[in-house]
Amino acid sequence: MKFYNLKENDEQVSFAGAVKQGLGKNQGLFFPETIPVLDNIDELLAMPLVERSVQVLYPFVEGDLTKAQLTEIVTSAFNFPAQIQPINKDRAILELFHGPTLAFKDFGARFMAKCLQVFSKDKKITILTATSGDTGAAVAHAFHNIENIRVVILYPKGKISLLQEKMFTTLGGNIETLAIDGSFDDCQALVKKSFDDRELATTIGLNSANSINISRLLAQVCYYFEGFAQLSRQKCKAELNDVVVSIPSGNFGNLTAGLFAKALGLPIKRFIAATNANDTVPRYLKTGQWTPNATVATISNAMDVSDPNNWPRVEHMLKSGIVPSDCISSVAIDEEQTQSTVLQLAKLGYISEPHAAVAYKALQYNANDDEFGVFLGTAHPAKFKEVVESILGQPIGLPKELADCASETILSKDMAANFNDLRDYLLLNDH
Ligand SMILES: *Cc1c(COP(=O)(O)O)cnc(C)c1O
């Protein structure tokens, strides 16, 4: 299938082109030229995850991947479950954090890594990315040991938790990590400068692997189908046609993937886009004015985004009628409500974390009595151990993935927030 640039519609690329390029001209996002309507949803829901995901994804990758290649990619990328857990008779969580770095970003990052491995052939690629935590870990693990792909991850030294740091700085091999003396914004600025430096970008084959990459979004479509497949087998109230999905949102990639799933024919009734105090979208849907404020820090920090980069895709789907224009409502949840919701869920017997709590609370505000609310569990509570323990007043256990890396050695190099230093490093160490 062809993908076109939402800003410069004449620019059209194949799936492989969109994956390798990431962003189009003039910072435009790539979008599929058509989203097919699948007419065999019941049949798809009865299939196992891998077989179903291949069926859902194949129209998008046809021409660049054979069905056999796609099957191999999906099999190795989705080698962990997405799981529906009932909370009570009206609510269930779709847990997306059973992958190697305990966050939903494992689905997209692993699928993208396997695709790039096929598309890069013998050409060397350098993935350069800045992280404030979760993305770095997902990208590092997804690309670890993939031939011909070098990964360089920048993060603000001393500004992420030790466990978060250990999750991506201890791998070695093709994963290089730089502890930058500066803030997350400094790291992002360095990455941006590197992409603007055309000579550097072509010499080392730069790619960002960030969440605007279409391959990451397409991978995420598959877990909405998996969630519905499990709901359709369970005896809880879930009348499939009354399911509302609440999504804890930052860059709105997860919502974009959900809208794709709905457009493909999955009977999601509607969506609630839940945000923290970074509420540009809920304000926009109310007033029609796009007025991002300065980003504020919250305990659901993976959603601390005030100018979400996937919004143009959402807007396009609403305006062009790919999905009904009234299928999204949006609610902002403040810090106090987030904390009390983590406690409330614990009383119901479910240990959550701030991101899932934001989505659960939004259901309480927005879902009707005749609707069944599913909210997305985007990260394992242990990734936010300090916050969760201080809210609950009791210790929570560490899963094996985190416990294992806690004793490993950090392999990062320290670097000043200086572009020339980074440039020299990237060129000198390129081999
Ligand atoms: C990245 C992230 C989000 C936000 O997802 P978007 O697709 O950017 O909206 C929510 N929760 C967690 C734990 C995340 O890591």
Tab-separated table of C-alpha atoms and ligand atoms in Angstrom:
chain	number	residue	atom	x	y	z
A	1	MET	CA	0.000	0.000	0.000
A	2	LYS	CA	1.021	3.585	-0.536
A	3	PHE	CA	1.271	6.098	2.279
A	4	TYR	CA	0.966	9.814	1.632
A	5	ASN	CA	2.170	12.870	3.488
A	6	LEU	CA	-0.730	14.626	5.244
A	7	LYS	CA	0.926	18.017	4.653
A	8	GLU	CA	2.373	17.531	1.156
A	9	ASN	CA	-0.161	15.174	-0.411
A	10	ASP	CA	1.935	14.620	-3.532
A	11	GLU	CA	4.619	12.864	-1.554
A	12	GLN	CA	3.744	9.176	-1.647
A	13	VAL	CA	5.900	6.340	-0.414
A	14	SER	CA	5.614	2.597	0.097
A	15	PHE	CA	5.310	1.061	3.558
A	16	ALA	CA	9.064	0.409	3.540
A	17	GLY	CA	9.702	4.029	2.561
A	18	ALA	CA	7.476	5.351	5.337
A	19	VAL	CA	9.187	3.131	7.914
A	20	LYS	CA	12.683	4.154	6.815
A	21	GLN	CA	11.869	7.822	6.423
A	22	GLY	CA	9.734	8.309	9.530
A	23	LEU	CA	8.587	11.840	8.736
A	24	GLY	CA	7.736	13.257	5.318
A	25	LYS	CA	8.620	16.625	3.796
A	26	ASN	CA	7.778	19.709	5.823
A	27	GLN	CA	7.452	17.496	8.931
A	28	GLY	CA	4.301	15.869	7.465
A	29	LEU	CA	3.029	12.576	8.873
A	30	PHE	CA	2.491	9.569	6.601
A	31	PHE	CA	-1.026	8.161	6.333
A	32	PRO	CA	-2.338	5.068	4.483
A	33	GLU	CA	-4.083	5.899	1.194
A	34	THR	CA	-6.981	3.646	2.225
A	35	ILE	CA	-8.042	1.822	5.351
A	36	PRO	CA	-9.818	-1.328	4.189
A	37	VAL	CA	-13.049	-2.343	5.955
A	38	LEU	CA	-12.672	-5.954	7.096
A	39	ASP	CA	-15.890	-7.913	6.663
A	40	ASN	CA	-14.858	-10.984	8.680
A	41	ILE	CA	-14.510	-9.514	12.168
A	42	ASP	CA	-16.110	-12.486	13.987
A	43	GLU	CA	-13.817	-14.858	12.190
A	44	LEU	CA	-10.794	-12.683	12.994
A	45	LEU	CA	-11.715	-12.491	16.673
A	46	ALA	CA	-11.754	-16.287	16.855
A	47	MET	CA	-8.149	-16.528	15.601
A	48	PRO	CA	-4.982	-16.617	17.708
A	49	LEU	CA	-3.045	-13.319	18.069
A	50	VAL	CA	-0.365	-13.916	15.447
A	51	GLU	CA	-2.637	-15.289	12.731
A	52	ARG	CA	-5.163	-12.493	13.254
A	53	SER	CA	-2.505	-9.771	13.350
A	54	VAL	CA	-1.081	-10.969	10.026
A	55	GLN	CA	-4.560	-10.729	8.456
A	56	VAL	CA	-5.137	-7.237	9.852
A	57	LEU	CA	-1.717	-5.858	8.875
A	58	TYR	CA	-1.162	-7.498	5.504
A	59	PRO	CA	-3.091	-4.961	3.356
A	60	PHE	CA	-0.841	-2.179	4.704
A	61	VAL	CA	2.476	-3.906	4.033
A	62	GLU	CA	1.561	-5.736	0.819
A	63	GLY	CA	4.163	-5.079	-1.850
A	64	ASP	CA	6.993	-4.694	0.668
A	65	LEU	CA	6.596	-7.834	2.753
A	66	THR	CA	5.308	-11.267	1.804
A	67	LYS	CA	2.761	-12.932	4.072
A	68	ALA	CA	5.521	-15.300	5.191
A	69	GLN	CA	7.840	-12.430	6.098
A	70	LEU	CA	5.045	-10.621	7.939
A	71	THR	CA	4.214	-13.799	9.854
A	72	GLU	CA	7.831	-14.149	10.922
A	73	ILE	CA	7.978	-10.504	12.025
A	74	VAL	CA	4.713	-10.647	13.976
A	75	THR	CA	5.646	-13.964	15.599
A	76	SER	CA	8.916	-12.641	16.960
A	77	ALA	CA	7.679	-9.110	17.761
A	78	PHE	CA	4.496	-10.138	19.633
A	79	ASN	CA	5.991	-12.902	21.770
A	80	PHE	CA	4.199	-11.752	24.928
A	81	PRO	CA	0.484	-11.374	25.663
A	82	ALA	CA	-1.949	-8.459	25.867
A	83	GLN	CA	-4.402	-9.338	28.595
A	84	ILE	CA	-7.901	-8.315	29.604
A	85	GLN	CA	-8.365	-8.296	33.391
A	86	PRO	CA	-11.874	-7.658	34.722
A	87	ILE	CA	-12.028	-5.015	37.479
A	88	ASN	CA	-15.749	-5.284	38.219
A	89	LYS	CA	-18.902	-5.978	36.229
A	90	ASP	CA	-18.656	-2.763	34.203
A	91	ARG	CA	-14.905	-2.299	33.834
A	92	ALA	CA	-11.867	-4.173	32.565
A	93	ILE	CA	-8.256	-3.219	31.940
A	94	LEU	CA	-6.378	-4.219	28.821
A	95	GLU	CA	-2.867	-4.874	30.173
A	96	LEU	CA	-0.254	-4.018	27.580
A	97	PHE	CA	2.810	-4.235	29.821
A	98	HIS	CA	3.882	-7.861	29.655
A	99	GLY	CA	6.725	-7.255	27.197
A	100	PRO	CA	10.454	-7.045	27.960
A	101	THR	CA	10.391	-3.402	29.135
A	102	LEU	CA	6.981	-3.545	30.821
A	103	ALA	CA	5.237	-0.861	28.751
A	104	PHE	CA	2.950	-0.947	25.697
A	105	LYS	CA	5.728	0.662	23.640
A	106	ASP	CA	7.295	-2.810	23.340
A	107	PHE	CA	4.626	-3.776	20.749
A	108	GLY	CA	5.394	-0.926	18.373
A	109	ALA	CA	9.157	-0.769	18.912
A	110	ARG	CA	9.661	-4.505	18.387
A	111	PHE	CA	7.517	-4.579	15.241
A	112	MET	CA	9.350	-1.563	13.840
A	113	ALA	CA	12.773	-3.083	14.595
A	114	LYS	CA	11.955	-6.307	12.756
A	115	CYS	CA	10.548	-4.382	9.775
A	116	LEU	CA	13.625	-2.152	9.558
A	117	GLN	CA	15.856	-5.194	9.741
A	118	VAL	CA	14.201	-6.500	6.563
A	119	PHE	CA	14.089	-3.122	4.788
A	120	SER	CA	17.613	-1.933	5.580
A	121	LYS	CA	19.116	-4.969	3.795
A	122	ASP	CA	22.879	-4.372	3.912
A	123	LYS	CA	22.696	-0.637	4.437
A	124	LYS	CA	23.742	0.552	7.830
A	125	ILE	CA	21.173	2.508	9.879
A	126	THR	CA	21.716	4.584	13.021
A	127	ILE	CA	18.747	5.017	15.326
A	128	LEU	CA	19.195	8.216	17.317
A	129	THR	CA	16.636	8.904	19.989
A	130	ALA	CA	16.169	10.958	23.144
A	131	THR	CA	14.317	9.496	26.086
A	132	SER	CA	12.923	10.509	29.424
A	133	GLY	CA	12.458	6.844	30.287
A	134	ASP	CA	10.064	4.431	28.610
A	135	THR	CA	10.837	4.947	24.927
A	136	GLY	CA	14.569	4.424	25.402
A	137	ALA	CA	14.075	1.090	27.088
A	138	ALA	CA	11.578	-0.173	24.505
A	139	VAL	CA	13.755	0.924	21.574
A	140	ALA	CA	16.980	-0.456	23.114
A	141	HIS	CA	15.494	-3.871	23.778
A	142	ALA	CA	13.702	-4.022	20.438
A	143	PHE	CA	16.871	-3.302	18.424
A	144	HIS	CA	19.396	-5.125	20.618
A	145	ASN	CA	21.549	-7.504	18.527
A	146	ILE	CA	19.886	-6.568	15.222
A	147	GLU	CA	22.613	-6.575	12.609
A	148	ASN	CA	23.477	-3.387	10.728
A	149	ILE	CA	21.495	-1.197	13.090
A	150	ARG	CA	23.347	0.989	15.551
A	151	VAL	CA	21.304	2.574	18.343
A	152	VAL	CA	22.374	5.733	20.167
A	153	ILE	CA	20.151	6.863	23.037
A	154	LEU	CA	20.461	10.234	24.777
A	155	TYR	CA	19.021	10.844	28.230
A	156	PRO	CA	19.337	13.565	30.874
A	157	LYS	CA	21.980	12.469	33.390
A	158	GLY	CA	20.632	12.059	36.923
A	159	LYS	CA	17.066	12.944	35.885
A	160	ILE	CA	15.562	9.485	35.450
A	161	SER	CA	15.176	6.788	38.090
A	162	LEU	CA	18.061	4.336	38.552
A	163	LEU	CA	15.877	1.386	37.559
A	164	GLN	CA	14.688	3.170	34.427
A	165	GLU	CA	18.312	3.934	33.563
A	166	LYS	CA	19.399	0.350	34.099
A	167	MET	CA	16.702	-0.930	31.747
A	168	PHE	CA	18.452	0.461	28.677
A	169	THR	CA	22.047	1.330	29.598
A	170	THR	CA	23.237	-2.156	30.538
A	171	LEU	CA	22.700	-4.012	27.245
A	172	GLY	CA	25.913	-3.124	25.372
A	173	GLY	CA	26.585	-4.458	21.878
A	174	ASN	CA	24.828	-2.284	19.287
A	175	ILE	CA	23.112	-0.191	21.997
A	176	GLU	CA	25.119	2.944	22.922
A	177	THR	CA	23.835	5.284	25.621
A	178	LEU	CA	24.908	8.846	26.325
A	179	ALA	CA	24.190	10.501	29.688
A	180	ILE	CA	23.819	14.150	28.753
A	181	ASP	CA	24.605	16.881	31.220
A	182	GLY	CA	21.314	18.716	30.708
A	183	SER	CA	17.515	18.333	30.599
A	184	PHE	CA	15.310	16.110	28.441
A	185	ASP	CA	14.635	19.140	26.233
A	186	ASP	CA	18.409	19.521	25.700
A	187	CYS	CA	18.563	15.877	24.595
A	188	GLN	CA	15.678	16.374	22.179
A	189	ALA	CA	17.297	19.504	20.789
A	190	LEU	CA	20.538	17.569	20.134
A	191	VAL	CA	18.613	14.864	18.276
A	192	LYS	CA	16.779	17.444	16.225
A	193	LYS	CA	20.031	19.202	15.293
A	194	SER	CA	21.495	15.904	14.163
A	195	PHE	CA	18.572	15.317	11.791
A	196	ASP	CA	18.878	18.870	10.468
A	197	ASP	CA	22.552	18.225	9.666
A	198	ARG	CA	22.000	16.625	6.247
A	199	GLU	CA	25.601	15.521	5.836
A	200	LEU	CA	25.647	13.766	9.187
A	201	ALA	CA	22.187	12.278	8.611
A	202	THR	CA	23.108	10.700	5.270
A	203	THR	CA	26.590	9.564	6.328
A	204	ILE	CA	25.346	7.493	9.230
A	205	GLY	CA	21.804	6.734	7.919
A	206	LEU	CA	19.796	8.430	10.673
A	207	ASN	CA	16.335	7.222	11.748
A	208	SER	CA	14.521	8.243	14.934
A	209	ALA	CA	12.255	5.241	15.732
A	210	ASN	CA	9.917	7.646	17.524
A	211	SER	CA	6.180	7.235	17.875
A	212	ILE	CA	5.308	9.052	14.669
A	213	ASN	CA	6.650	6.065	12.711
A	214	ILE	CA	3.686	4.421	10.993
A	215	SER	CA	4.973	0.907	11.744
A	216	ARG	CA	4.656	1.499	15.466
A	217	LEU	CA	1.041	2.606	15.116
A	218	LEU	CA	0.051	-0.290	12.886
A	219	ALA	CA	1.495	-2.766	15.400
A	220	GLN	CA	-0.637	-1.177	18.117
A	221	VAL	CA	-3.844	-1.789	16.130
A	222	CYS	CA	-3.374	-5.502	16.829
A	223	TYR	CA	-3.882	-5.307	20.580
A	224	TYR	CA	-7.260	-3.620	20.234
A	225	PHE	CA	-8.355	-6.656	18.223
A	226	GLU	CA	-6.811	-8.950	20.835
A	227	GLY	CA	-8.662	-7.149	23.642
A	228	PHE	CA	-11.985	-7.557	21.824
A	229	ALA	CA	-11.195	-11.200	21.060
A	230	GLN	CA	-10.771	-11.866	24.777
A	231	LEU	CA	-13.883	-9.859	25.716
A	232	SER	CA	-15.928	-11.803	23.202
A	233	ARG	CA	-14.912	-15.037	24.957
A	234	GLN	CA	-15.573	-13.859	28.493
A	235	LYS	CA	-18.859	-14.022	30.253
A	236	CYS	CA	-18.667	-10.537	31.797
A	237	LYS	CA	-21.279	-7.953	30.863
A	238	ALA	CA	-19.306	-6.855	27.816
A	239	GLU	CA	-21.873	-6.619	25.088
A	240	LEU	CA	-19.322	-6.019	22.384
A	241	ASN	CA	-21.285	-3.185	20.824
A	242	ASP	CA	-21.331	-1.170	24.042
A	243	VAL	CA	-17.603	-1.112	24.683
A	244	VAL	CA	-15.998	2.285	25.288
A	245	VAL	CA	-12.193	2.421	25.359
A	246	SER	CA	-10.410	4.935	27.580
A	247	ILE	CA	-6.826	5.720	26.582
A	248	PRO	CA	-4.211	7.459	28.742
A	249	SER	CA	-2.802	9.837	26.148
A	250	GLY	CA	0.411	11.782	25.637
A	251	ASN	CA	1.411	11.910	21.989
A	252	PHE	CA	-1.909	10.279	20.979
A	253	GLY	CA	-0.307	7.362	19.136
A	254	ASN	CA	-2.391	4.895	21.096
A	255	LEU	CA	-5.593	6.757	20.232
A	256	THR	CA	-4.570	6.896	16.559
A	257	ALA	CA	-4.113	3.113	16.541
A	258	GLY	CA	-7.508	2.663	18.204
A	259	LEU	CA	-9.157	4.796	15.506
A	260	PHE	CA	-7.465	2.659	12.836
A	261	ALA	CA	-8.946	-0.429	14.523
A	262	LYS	CA	-12.412	1.148	14.487
A	263	ALA	CA	-12.042	2.182	10.835
A	264	LEU	CA	-11.007	-1.389	9.987
A	265	GLY	CA	-14.340	-2.560	11.410
A	266	LEU	CA	-13.626	-3.477	15.028
A	267	PRO	CA	-16.880	-2.524	16.830
A	268	ILE	CA	-15.401	-0.070	19.349
A	269	LYS	CA	-18.361	2.163	20.221
A	270	ARG	CA	-16.313	5.250	21.034
A	271	PHE	CA	-13.129	6.496	22.707
A	272	ILE	CA	-12.257	8.575	25.718
A	273	ALA	CA	-8.889	10.298	25.397
A	274	ALA	CA	-7.759	10.793	28.983
A	275	THR	CA	-5.006	13.294	29.732
A	276	ASN	CA	-3.313	14.650	32.825
A	277	ALA	CA	-2.927	18.407	33.412
A	278	ASN	CA	-1.391	18.682	29.922
A	279	ASP	CA	-4.872	19.195	28.526
A	280	THR	CA	-4.428	20.729	25.073
A	281	VAL	CA	-6.748	18.159	23.463
A	282	PRO	CA	-9.685	18.280	25.908
A	283	ARG	CA	-9.600	22.080	25.669
A	284	TYR	CA	-9.403	21.913	21.885
A	285	LEU	CA	-12.398	19.593	21.575
A	286	LYS	CA	-14.424	21.938	23.744
A	287	THR	CA	-13.417	25.289	22.250
A	288	GLY	CA	-11.993	24.544	18.790
A	289	GLN	CA	-8.851	26.472	19.742
A	290	TRP	CA	-5.463	24.719	19.608
A	291	THR	CA	-3.546	26.515	22.370
A	292	PRO	CA	-0.820	24.365	23.960
A	293	ASN	CA	0.362	25.633	27.338
A	294	ALA	CA	3.859	25.083	28.738
A	295	THR	CA	4.276	21.393	29.610
A	296	VAL	CA	3.750	20.648	33.293
A	297	ALA	CA	5.329	17.743	35.194
A	298	THR	CA	2.908	15.180	36.654
A	299	ILE	CA	3.106	11.714	38.213
A	300	SER	CA	1.847	10.250	34.909
A	301	ASN	CA	5.014	11.612	33.299
A	302	ALA	CA	4.878	9.615	30.049
A	303	MET	CA	1.851	11.786	29.234
A	304	ASP	CA	3.530	15.106	29.950
A	305	VAL	CA	3.118	16.349	26.382
A	306	SER	CA	1.437	19.606	25.490
A	307	ASP	CA	1.747	19.521	21.690
A	308	PRO	CA	1.000	15.893	20.794
A	309	ASN	CA	2.720	14.883	17.574
A	310	ASN	CA	0.124	12.376	16.358
A	311	TRP	CA	-2.810	14.780	16.532
A	312	PRO	CA	-2.799	15.624	12.792
A	313	ARG	CA	-3.596	11.969	12.059
A	314	VAL	CA	-6.509	12.000	14.523
A	315	GLU	CA	-7.799	15.266	13.098
A	316	HIS	CA	-7.591	13.900	9.553
A	317	MET	CA	-9.632	10.820	10.448
A	318	LEU	CA	-12.322	12.899	12.159
A	319	LYS	CA	-12.568	15.504	9.386
A	320	SER	CA	-12.498	13.100	6.444
A	321	GLY	CA	-15.139	10.803	7.941
A	322	ILE	CA	-12.818	7.787	8.270
A	323	VAL	CA	-14.267	7.599	11.784
A	324	PRO	CA	-17.433	9.349	13.061
A	325	SER	CA	-16.684	12.932	14.061
A	326	ASP	CA	-18.256	12.410	17.500
A	327	CYS	CA	-16.437	9.204	18.461
A	328	ILE	CA	-13.879	10.868	20.755
A	329	SER	CA	-14.468	12.664	23.993
A	330	SER	CA	-11.602	13.882	26.098
A	331	VAL	CA	-11.196	14.406	29.825
A	332	ALA	CA	-8.314	15.870	31.857
A	333	ILE	CA	-7.625	14.348	35.274
A	334	ASP	CA	-5.676	16.234	37.943
A	335	GLU	CA	-2.976	14.887	40.266
A	336	GLU	CA	-5.176	14.515	43.311
A	337	GLN	CA	-7.783	12.537	41.378
A	338	THR	CA	-5.039	10.361	39.892
A	339	GLN	CA	-3.702	9.480	43.334
A	340	SER	CA	-7.115	8.782	44.815
A	341	THR	CA	-7.931	6.577	41.822
A	342	VAL	CA	-4.789	4.454	42.350
A	343	LEU	CA	-6.083	3.931	45.920
A	344	GLN	CA	-9.621	3.244	44.762
A	345	LEU	CA	-8.410	0.585	42.305
A	346	ALA	CA	-6.293	-0.995	45.068
A	347	LYS	CA	-9.472	-1.261	47.180
A	348	LEU	CA	-11.038	-3.147	44.276
A	349	GLY	CA	-8.055	-5.504	44.438
A	350	TYR	CA	-6.110	-4.082	41.497
A	351	ILE	CA	-2.642	-2.518	41.850
A	352	SER	CA	-2.339	0.093	39.084
A	353	GLU	CA	-0.093	3.062	38.344
A	354	PRO	CA	-0.796	6.724	37.511
A	355	HIS	CA	-1.309	6.367	33.713
A	356	ALA	CA	-3.913	3.613	33.968
A	357	ALA	CA	-5.527	5.469	36.874
A	358	VAL	CA	-6.035	8.559	34.696
A	359	ALA	CA	-7.842	6.419	32.117
A	360	TYR	CA	-9.974	4.659	34.738
A	361	LYS	CA	-11.033	7.953	36.292
A	362	ALA	CA	-12.010	9.334	32.884
A	363	LEU	CA	-14.393	6.380	32.467
A	364	GLN	CA	-16.093	7.299	35.712
A	365	TYR	CA	-16.727	10.799	34.392
A	366	ASN	CA	-17.641	9.875	30.882
A	367	ALA	CA	-19.002	6.337	30.465
A	368	ASN	CA	-22.777	5.794	30.660
A	369	ASP	CA	-24.483	3.088	32.702
A	370	ASP	CA	-25.243	1.017	29.630
A	371	GLU	CA	-21.630	1.073	28.452
A	372	PHE	CA	-18.810	-1.299	29.320
A	373	GLY	CA	-15.547	0.546	29.990
A	374	VAL	CA	-12.174	-0.827	28.964
A	375	PHE	CA	-9.114	1.204	29.948
A	376	LEU	CA	-5.574	0.630	28.751
A	377	GLY	CA	-2.835	-0.427	31.155
A	378	THR	CA	0.148	1.159	29.445
A	379	ALA	CA	2.876	0.340	32.013
A	380	HIS	CA	3.555	-2.128	34.811
A	381	PRO	CA	3.062	-0.528	38.268
A	382	ALA	CA	6.646	-1.468	39.237
A	383	LYS	CA	7.941	0.997	36.623
A	384	PHE	CA	6.471	3.713	38.843
A	385	LYS	CA	7.400	1.987	42.088
A	386	GLU	CA	8.217	5.084	44.173
A	387	VAL	CA	4.967	6.917	43.344
A	388	VAL	CA	2.768	3.852	43.687
A	389	GLU	CA	4.337	2.839	47.001
A	390	SER	CA	3.955	6.320	48.421
A	391	ILE	CA	0.267	6.456	47.428
A	392	LEU	CA	-0.519	2.984	48.728
A	393	GLY	CA	1.747	3.188	51.780
A	394	GLN	CA	2.996	-0.340	51.151
A	395	PRO	CA	5.779	-1.937	49.096
A	396	ILE	CA	5.038	-3.527	45.719
A	397	GLY	CA	7.104	-6.328	44.210
A	398	LEU	CA	9.594	-6.037	41.342
A	399	PRO	CA	8.909	-8.235	38.322
A	400	LYS	CA	11.779	-10.378	37.008
A	401	GLU	CA	12.648	-8.012	34.120
A	402	LEU	CA	13.381	-5.154	36.527
A	403	ALA	CA	14.998	-7.257	39.236
A	404	ASP	CA	17.358	-8.816	36.656
A	405	CYS	CA	18.783	-5.557	35.364
A	406	ALA	CA	19.095	-3.945	38.813
A	407	SER	CA	22.436	-5.670	39.401
A	408	GLU	CA	23.914	-4.936	35.941
A	409	THR	CA	26.540	-2.268	35.191
A	410	ILE	CA	25.623	1.003	33.494
A	411	LEU	CA	27.660	1.317	30.272
A	412	SER	CA	26.794	4.947	29.387
A	413	LYS	CA	29.290	7.612	28.375
A	414	ASP	CA	28.910	11.084	29.879
A	415	MET	CA	28.626	13.978	27.457
A	416	ALA	CA	28.028	17.718	27.665
A	417	ALA	CA	24.885	19.060	25.964
A	418	ASN	CA	27.013	20.153	23.014
A	419	PHE	CA	26.145	19.359	19.401
A	420	ASN	CA	29.746	19.285	18.136
A	421	ASP	CA	30.683	16.711	20.762
A	422	LEU	CA	27.721	14.560	19.734
A	423	ARG	CA	28.498	14.958	16.032
A	424	ASP	CA	32.132	13.915	16.548
A	425	TYR	CA	31.023	10.960	18.618
A	426	LEU	CA	28.526	9.785	15.998
A	427	LEU	CA	31.038	10.055	13.130
A	428	LEU	CA	34.105	8.717	14.939
A	429	ASN	CA	32.385	5.697	16.373
A	430	ASP	CA	30.519	4.817	13.172
A	431	HIS	CA	31.716	1.491	11.848
B	1	LIG	C1	4.035	6.626	26.005
B	1	LIG	C2	3.099	6.372	27.138
B	1	LIG	C3	1.776	6.882	27.161
B	1	LIG	C4	1.237	7.806	26.096
B	1	LIG	O1	0.979	7.138	24.889
B	1	LIG	P1	0.751	7.980	23.535
B	1	LIG	O2	0.611	6.957	22.477
B	1	LIG	O3	1.968	8.828	23.370
B	1	LIG	O4	-0.477	8.793	23.725
B	1	LIG	C5	0.934	6.519	28.225
B	1	LIG	N1	1.380	5.736	29.230
B	1	LIG	C6	2.642	5.246	29.253
B	1	LIG	C7	3.063	4.423	30.417
B	1	LIG	C8	3.542	5.537	28.216
B	1	LIG	O5	4.790	5.059	28.271
